[in-house]
Tab-separated table of C-alpha atoms and ligand atoms in Angstrom:
chain	number	residue	atom	x	y	z
A	18	UNK	CA	92.172	99.135	134.728
A	19	UNK	CA	94.184	96.022	134.209
A	20	UNK	CA	94.378	93.759	137.294
A	21	UNK	CA	98.100	94.747	138.470
A	22	UNK	CA	97.466	98.374	137.811
A	23	UNK	CA	94.429	98.192	139.854
A	24	UNK	CA	95.962	96.494	142.760
A	25	UNK	CA	98.777	99.289	142.788
A	26	UNK	CA	96.022	101.895	142.617
A	27	UNK	CA	94.238	100.266	145.511
A	28	UNK	CA	97.344	100.850	147.747
A	29	UNK	CA	97.481	104.618	146.639
A	30	UNK	CA	93.549	105.162	146.995
A	31	UNK	CA	93.431	103.201	150.260
A	32	UNK	CA	90.535	101.172	148.558
A	33	UNK	CA	90.082	97.774	150.587
A	34	UNK	CA	86.741	97.017	148.690
A	35	UNK	CA	87.591	93.974	146.483
A	36	UNK	CA	91.050	93.797	147.355
A	37	UNK	CA	91.325	90.257	148.289
A	38	UNK	CA	89.340	88.954	145.061
A	39	UNK	CA	92.107	90.850	143.173
A	40	UNK	CA	95.026	89.446	145.188
A	41	UNK	CA	93.570	85.926	144.557
A	42	UNK	CA	93.356	86.573	140.877
A	43	UNK	CA	96.912	87.994	140.856
A	44	UNK	CA	98.279	84.817	142.607
A	45	UNK	CA	97.106	82.726	139.911
A	46	UNK	CA	99.566	84.723	137.695
A	47	UNK	CA	102.633	85.612	139.785
A	48	UNK	CA	103.883	84.404	143.206
A	49	UNK	CA	102.785	86.399	146.376
A	50	UNK	CA	106.109	87.906	146.758
A	51	UNK	CA	106.231	89.154	143.255
A	52	UNK	CA	103.009	90.995	143.831
A	53	UNK	CA	104.487	92.631	146.872
A	54	UNK	CA	107.676	93.747	145.419
A	55	UNK	CA	106.409	94.814	142.104
A	56	UNK	CA	102.955	96.092	142.669
A	57	UNK	CA	102.080	97.002	146.285
A	58	UNK	CA	105.534	98.389	147.079
A	59	UNK	CA	105.291	100.639	143.985
A	60	UNK	CA	101.871	101.849	145.207
A	61	UNK	CA	103.585	102.633	148.634
A	62	UNK	CA	106.344	104.712	147.064
A	63	UNK	CA	103.818	106.734	145.089
A	64	UNK	CA	102.105	107.288	148.572
A	65	UNK	CA	105.354	108.497	149.913
A	66	UNK	CA	105.991	110.931	146.994
A	67	UNK	CA	102.432	112.319	147.184
A	68	UNK	CA	102.621	112.706	151.060
A	69	UNK	CA	106.146	114.253	150.786
A	70	UNK	CA	105.023	116.787	148.292
A	71	UNK	CA	101.844	117.815	150.273
A	72	UNK	CA	99.527	116.280	147.638
A	73	UNK	CA	98.416	113.660	150.221
A	74	UNK	CA	97.156	114.146	153.733
A	75	UNK	CA	98.213	111.931	156.546
A	76	UNK	CA	94.718	110.138	157.200
A	77	UNK	CA	94.783	108.909	153.522
A	78	UNK	CA	98.456	107.695	154.148
A	79	UNK	CA	97.138	105.610	157.079
A	80	UNK	CA	94.454	104.283	154.931
A	81	UNK	CA	97.042	103.076	152.322
A	82	UNK	CA	99.051	101.706	155.021
A	83	UNK	CA	95.943	99.703	156.093
A	84	UNK	CA	95.446	98.271	152.605
A	85	UNK	CA	99.062	97.525	152.450
A	86	UNK	CA	98.955	95.613	155.617
A	87	UNK	CA	95.666	93.729	154.837
A	88	UNK	CA	97.091	92.722	151.432
A	89	UNK	CA	100.364	91.298	152.887
A	90	UNK	CA	98.368	89.428	155.512
A	91	UNK	CA	96.144	87.921	152.839
A	92	UNK	CA	99.374	86.863	150.739
A	93	UNK	CA	101.419	85.600	153.561
A	94	UNK	CA	100.000	82.245	154.092
A	95	UNK	CA	100.486	81.586	150.339
A	96	UNK	CA	104.240	82.456	150.419
A	97	UNK	CA	106.838	79.764	149.837
A	98	UNK	CA	108.531	78.697	153.257
A	99	UNK	CA	111.775	76.833	153.174
A	100	UNK	CA	112.002	73.651	155.218
A	101	UNK	CA	115.126	74.806	156.854
A	102	UNK	CA	114.706	75.717	160.473
A	103	UNK	CA	116.676	76.966	163.596
A	104	UNK	CA	119.027	78.954	161.455
A	105	UNK	CA	119.271	81.581	164.125
A	106	UNK	CA	117.331	84.186	166.146
A	107	UNK	CA	116.855	87.797	165.706
A	108	UNK	CA	115.140	90.379	167.866
A	109	UNK	CA	113.453	92.863	165.609
A	110	UNK	CA	111.940	96.418	166.567
A	111	UNK	CA	111.082	99.629	165.189
A	112	UNK	CA	113.169	102.074	167.268
A	113	UNK	CA	111.879	104.636	169.891
A	114	UNK	CA	109.685	107.331	168.564
A	115	UNK	CA	108.877	105.692	165.227
A	116	UNK	CA	105.805	104.128	164.192
A	117	UNK	CA	106.370	102.640	160.912
A	118	UNK	CA	106.273	99.050	160.789
A	119	UNK	CA	105.359	97.837	157.239
A	120	UNK	CA	108.946	97.215	156.387
A	121	UNK	CA	109.892	95.614	159.464
A	122	UNK	CA	107.079	93.230	159.284
A	123	UNK	CA	108.197	92.477	155.748
A	124	UNK	CA	111.417	91.575	157.039
A	125	UNK	CA	109.842	89.358	159.934
A	126	UNK	CA	107.816	87.317	157.226
A	127	UNK	CA	110.938	86.955	154.756
A	128	UNK	CA	113.221	85.757	157.645
A	129	UNK	CA	110.518	83.554	159.232
A	130	UNK	CA	109.741	81.870	155.987
A	131	UNK	CA	113.525	81.105	155.552
A	132	UNK	CA	114.640	79.414	158.690
A	133	UNK	CA	114.986	82.126	161.314
A	134	UNK	CA	113.172	82.585	164.564
A	135	UNK	CA	112.021	86.189	164.638
A	136	UNK	CA	111.134	87.807	167.893
A	137	UNK	CA	109.115	90.925	166.664
A	138	UNK	CA	108.886	93.484	169.432
A	139	UNK	CA	106.767	95.992	167.530
A	140	UNK	CA	106.940	99.773	167.157
A	141	UNK	CA	108.516	102.576	169.337
A	142	UNK	CA	110.986	100.239	171.260
A	143	UNK	CA	113.478	101.769	173.511
A	144	UNK	CA	117.007	100.104	173.357
A	145	UNK	CA	116.587	98.938	177.027
A	146	UNK	CA	113.593	96.705	175.991
A	147	UNK	CA	115.258	95.520	172.826
A	148	UNK	CA	118.224	94.622	174.797
A	149	UNK	CA	116.361	92.913	177.567
A	150	UNK	CA	114.636	90.827	174.866
A	151	UNK	CA	117.817	89.947	173.127
A	152	UNK	CA	119.450	88.770	176.238
A	153	UNK	CA	116.334	86.950	177.390
A	154	UNK	CA	115.668	85.268	174.240
A	155	UNK	CA	119.271	84.645	173.491
A	156	UNK	CA	119.188	86.211	170.193
A	157	UNK	CA	122.071	85.980	167.850
A	158	UNK	CA	121.208	89.391	166.196
A	159	UNK	CA	119.556	92.603	166.992
A	160	UNK	CA	117.557	94.156	164.017
A	161	UNK	CA	116.316	97.678	164.083
A	162	UNK	CA	114.098	99.566	161.691
A	163	UNK	CA	113.348	103.233	161.461
A	164	UNK	CA	111.892	105.498	158.713
A	165	UNK	CA	112.267	108.922	160.194
A	166	UNK	CA	115.449	110.906	159.752
A	167	UNK	CA	115.444	111.323	163.518
A	168	UNK	CA	115.499	107.539	163.901
A	169	UNK	CA	118.856	107.387	162.311
A	170	UNK	CA	119.973	109.525	165.188
A	171	UNK	CA	118.215	107.187	167.824
A	172	UNK	CA	119.848	104.261	166.221
A	173	UNK	CA	123.395	105.589	166.778
A	174	UNK	CA	122.432	106.244	170.387
A	175	UNK	CA	121.163	102.788	170.706
A	176	UNK	CA	124.602	101.450	169.389
A	177	UNK	CA	126.426	103.634	171.699
A	178	UNK	CA	124.239	102.270	174.466
A	179	UNK	CA	125.106	98.587	173.481
A	180	UNK	CA	128.708	99.519	173.745
A	181	UNK	CA	128.291	101.041	177.159
A	182	UNK	CA	126.441	97.911	178.383
A	183	UNK	CA	129.317	95.892	176.971
A	184	UNK	CA	127.276	93.626	174.761
A	185	UNK	CA	128.346	94.871	171.253
A	186	UNK	CA	130.471	91.865	170.505
A	187	UNK	CA	127.771	89.578	171.618
A	188	UNK	CA	125.186	91.170	169.207
A	189	UNK	CA	125.651	91.975	165.557
A	190	UNK	CA	123.176	94.539	164.710
A	191	UNK	CA	121.176	94.840	161.403
A	192	UNK	CA	119.675	97.995	160.364
A	193	UNK	CA	117.116	98.980	157.827
A	194	UNK	CA	114.624	101.622	156.942
A	195	UNK	CA	114.123	104.223	154.421
A	196	UNK	CA	115.996	107.022	156.189
A	197	UNK	CA	119.276	105.232	156.343
A	198	UNK	CA	121.818	105.060	153.728
A	199	UNK	CA	124.463	102.519	153.203
A	200	UNK	CA	127.305	104.907	153.574
A	201	UNK	CA	125.738	106.176	156.942
A	202	UNK	CA	125.688	102.750	158.418
A	203	UNK	CA	128.950	101.293	156.888
A	204	UNK	CA	130.937	104.558	157.785
A	205	UNK	CA	129.308	106.630	160.453
A	206	UNK	CA	127.742	103.673	162.421
A	207	UNK	CA	130.269	101.235	162.072
A	208	UNK	CA	132.713	103.567	163.468
A	209	UNK	CA	130.576	104.156	166.609
A	210	UNK	CA	129.763	100.457	167.322
A	211	UNK	CA	132.135	98.051	168.859
A	212	UNK	CA	130.452	95.103	167.209
A	213	UNK	CA	129.346	94.135	163.761
A	214	UNK	CA	126.857	96.365	162.060
A	215	UNK	CA	125.288	95.993	158.757
A	216	UNK	CA	122.863	97.783	156.413
A	217	UNK	CA	120.046	95.993	154.606
A	218	UNK	CA	118.447	97.911	151.620
A	219	UNK	CA	115.533	95.615	151.626
A	220	UNK	CA	114.113	92.463	153.387
A	221	UNK	CA	116.071	90.133	150.819
A	222	UNK	CA	119.408	91.736	151.647
A	223	UNK	CA	118.413	91.374	155.279
A	224	UNK	CA	118.073	87.739	154.775
A	225	UNK	CA	121.327	87.548	152.980
A	226	UNK	CA	123.085	89.238	155.726
A	227	UNK	CA	121.592	87.052	158.348
A	228	UNK	CA	122.953	84.086	156.380
A	229	UNK	CA	126.307	85.663	156.220
A	230	UNK	CA	126.214	86.579	159.980
A	231	UNK	CA	125.093	83.085	160.913
A	232	UNK	CA	127.580	81.301	158.736
B	27	B1M	CO1	105.316	108.285	157.539
B	27	B1M	N1	106.907	109.257	156.989
B	27	B1M	N2	105.161	109.500	159.021
B	27	B1M	N3	103.669	107.390	157.897
B	27	B1M	N4	105.571	107.529	156.112
B	27	B1M	C1	107.574	108.729	155.940
B	27	B1M	C2	108.704	107.782	156.363
B	27	B1M	C3	108.228	109.838	155.082
B	27	B1M	C4	109.472	109.852	154.412
B	27	B1M	C5	106.994	110.464	154.246
B	27	B1M	C6	107.371	111.742	153.433
B	27	B1M	O1	107.433	112.807	153.819
B	27	B1M	N5	107.729	111.682	152.094
B	27	B1M	C7	108.256	110.895	156.360
B	27	B1M	C8	109.561	111.116	156.973
B	27	B1M	C9	110.414	112.290	156.747
B	27	B1M	C10	111.545	112.504	157.748
B	27	B1M	O2	111.839	111.841	158.633
B	27	B1M	N6	112.490	113.448	157.113
B	27	B1M	C11	107.105	110.572	157.280
B	27	B1M	C12	106.701	111.309	158.145
B	27	B1M	C13	106.944	112.795	158.274
B	27	B1M	C14	105.692	110.873	159.109
B	27	B1M	C15	104.963	111.538	160.397
B	27	B1M	C16	105.860	112.418	161.082
B	27	B1M	C17	103.792	112.515	159.701
B	27	B1M	C18	103.162	113.312	160.693
B	27	B1M	O3	102.550	112.703	161.690
B	27	B1M	N7	103.112	114.537	160.428
B	27	B1M	C19	104.312	110.356	161.056
B	27	B1M	C20	105.501	109.822	162.036
B	27	B1M	C21	104.990	109.228	163.176
B	27	B1M	C22	106.023	108.581	164.060
B	27	B1M	O4	106.742	107.623	163.469
B	27	B1M	N8	106.329	108.998	165.189
B	27	B1M	C23	104.264	109.432	160.101
B	27	B1M	C24	103.160	108.472	160.051
B	27	B1M	C25	102.894	107.689	159.098
B	27	B1M	C26	101.685	106.553	158.960
B	27	B1M	C27	101.253	106.137	160.433
B	27	B1M	C28	100.452	107.391	158.338
B	27	B1M	C29	102.082	105.495	157.965
B	27	B1M	C30	102.862	104.337	158.810
B	27	B1M	C31	102.025	103.153	159.026
B	27	B1M	C32	102.738	101.938	159.397
B	27	B1M	O5	103.789	101.678	159.250
B	27	B1M	N9	102.019	101.165	160.212
B	27	B1M	C33	103.241	106.323	157.321
B	27	B1M	C34	103.667	105.686	155.955
B	27	B1M	C35	102.903	104.717	155.390
B	27	B1M	C36	104.817	106.537	155.335
B	27	B1M	C37	105.515	106.173	153.907
B	27	B1M	C38	104.435	106.797	153.046
B	27	B1M	C39	105.593	104.710	153.512
B	27	B1M	C40	106.239	103.799	154.572
B	27	B1M	C41	106.248	102.436	154.169
B	27	B1M	O6	105.594	101.661	154.729
B	27	B1M	N10	106.989	102.041	153.005
B	27	B1M	C42	106.724	106.803	153.982
B	27	B1M	C43	107.397	107.368	152.763
B	27	B1M	C44	108.793	106.591	152.483
B	27	B1M	O7	109.283	105.710	153.105
B	27	B1M	N11	109.422	107.066	151.525
B	27	B1M	C45	106.551	107.711	155.233
B	27	B1M	C46	106.865	100.764	152.437
B	27	B1M	C47	108.021	99.701	153.338
B	27	B1M	C48	107.781	98.263	152.946
B	27	B1M	O8	109.234	100.316	153.078
B	27	B1M	O9	109.669	100.680	155.595
B	27	B1M	O10	111.186	101.289	153.958
B	27	B1M	P1	110.318	100.523	154.366
B	27	B1M	O11	110.929	99.078	154.431
B	27	B1M	C49	111.850	98.627	153.437
B	27	B1M	C50	113.242	98.800	153.624
B	27	B1M	O12	113.435	100.152	154.142
B	27	B1M	C51	113.776	97.516	154.403
B	27	B1M	O13	112.955	96.538	153.910
B	27	B1M	C52	111.723	96.961	153.380
B	27	B1M	C53	111.543	96.524	152.167
B	27	B1M	O14	111.862	95.275	151.737
B	27	B1M	N12	113.653	97.656	155.674
B	27	B1M	C54	114.590	96.912	156.496
B	27	B1M	C55	112.924	98.326	156.678
B	27	B1M	N13	113.263	98.052	157.845
B	27	B1M	C56	114.315	97.040	157.758
B	27	B1M	C57	115.023	96.490	159.038
B	27	B1M	C58	115.929	95.534	158.464
B	27	B1M	C59	116.126	95.216	157.102
B	27	B1M	C60	115.639	96.074	156.251
B	27	B1M	O15	116.613	94.786	159.337
B	27	B1M	C61	116.390	95.070	160.788
């Protein structure tokens, strides 16, 4: 297979052998972010389709996720970082009950490389922990990620909890993850939350929204 097709295939097949050499070769042709956006994410999309239709079993999805993570870790040091610094601070977490973190970690990378300080709390984080960290680190924004349909409900509960704690006006919330839709966030969730809540389709929209919130 040609290089870029082979790279995409590595994600789908969960094949680590020779991954880094292929990534190095790809980086001589296009920037690391292009490799992620146009090749690796396309492979993850295929994994999602195969898994969703029962053609791929969970252990293989896990292997694909490992290859994706290894690839991103290999590419990250080569990514362009802006000289800007101190643009703001975000506490970022995958919500309670949800282990998906590849997208959240991409958001971390993109924001960190573009002048934001990211406090990445990891996966399965209850709102109490997220809020404690936001207060403790004096975050400007709370970011929550979730890929399961049930995470969209968790997010709604989390927003209600922030209301109840009286901190909604203090913390704009940025939400993302495959199970969310723009209309769910901008209509249903915006109605629930006493503060500002925004939906990011991808990491770059996340960056744009952070710039907007902090301006
Ligand atoms: Co899971 N899984 N999974 N899984 N998995 C999904 C989400 C699913 C849609 C697959 C499917 O059925 N087609 C399905 C959910 C269905 C539903 O809820 N109705 C599903 C399921 C069912 C499950 C389990 C329940 C399976 C099981 O155990 N039987 C289980 C859940 C465990 C749990 O969470 N409690 C499970 C487990 C796993 C693995 C561990 C094997 C692995 C995750 C590994 C990891 O993350 N460390 C995994 C994977 C890899 C997937 C799919 C295939 C790919 C997800 C991914 O990494 N995509 C996924 C299929 C899909 O999403 N269609 C699926 C790439 C990533 C870059 O995209 O995270 O969407 P994404 O991030 C994007 C944007 O959404 C956005 O930016 C990123 C791109 O720039 N974004 C943000 C994300 N967060 C943001 C936050 C922001 C801003 C933007 O601001 C705060």
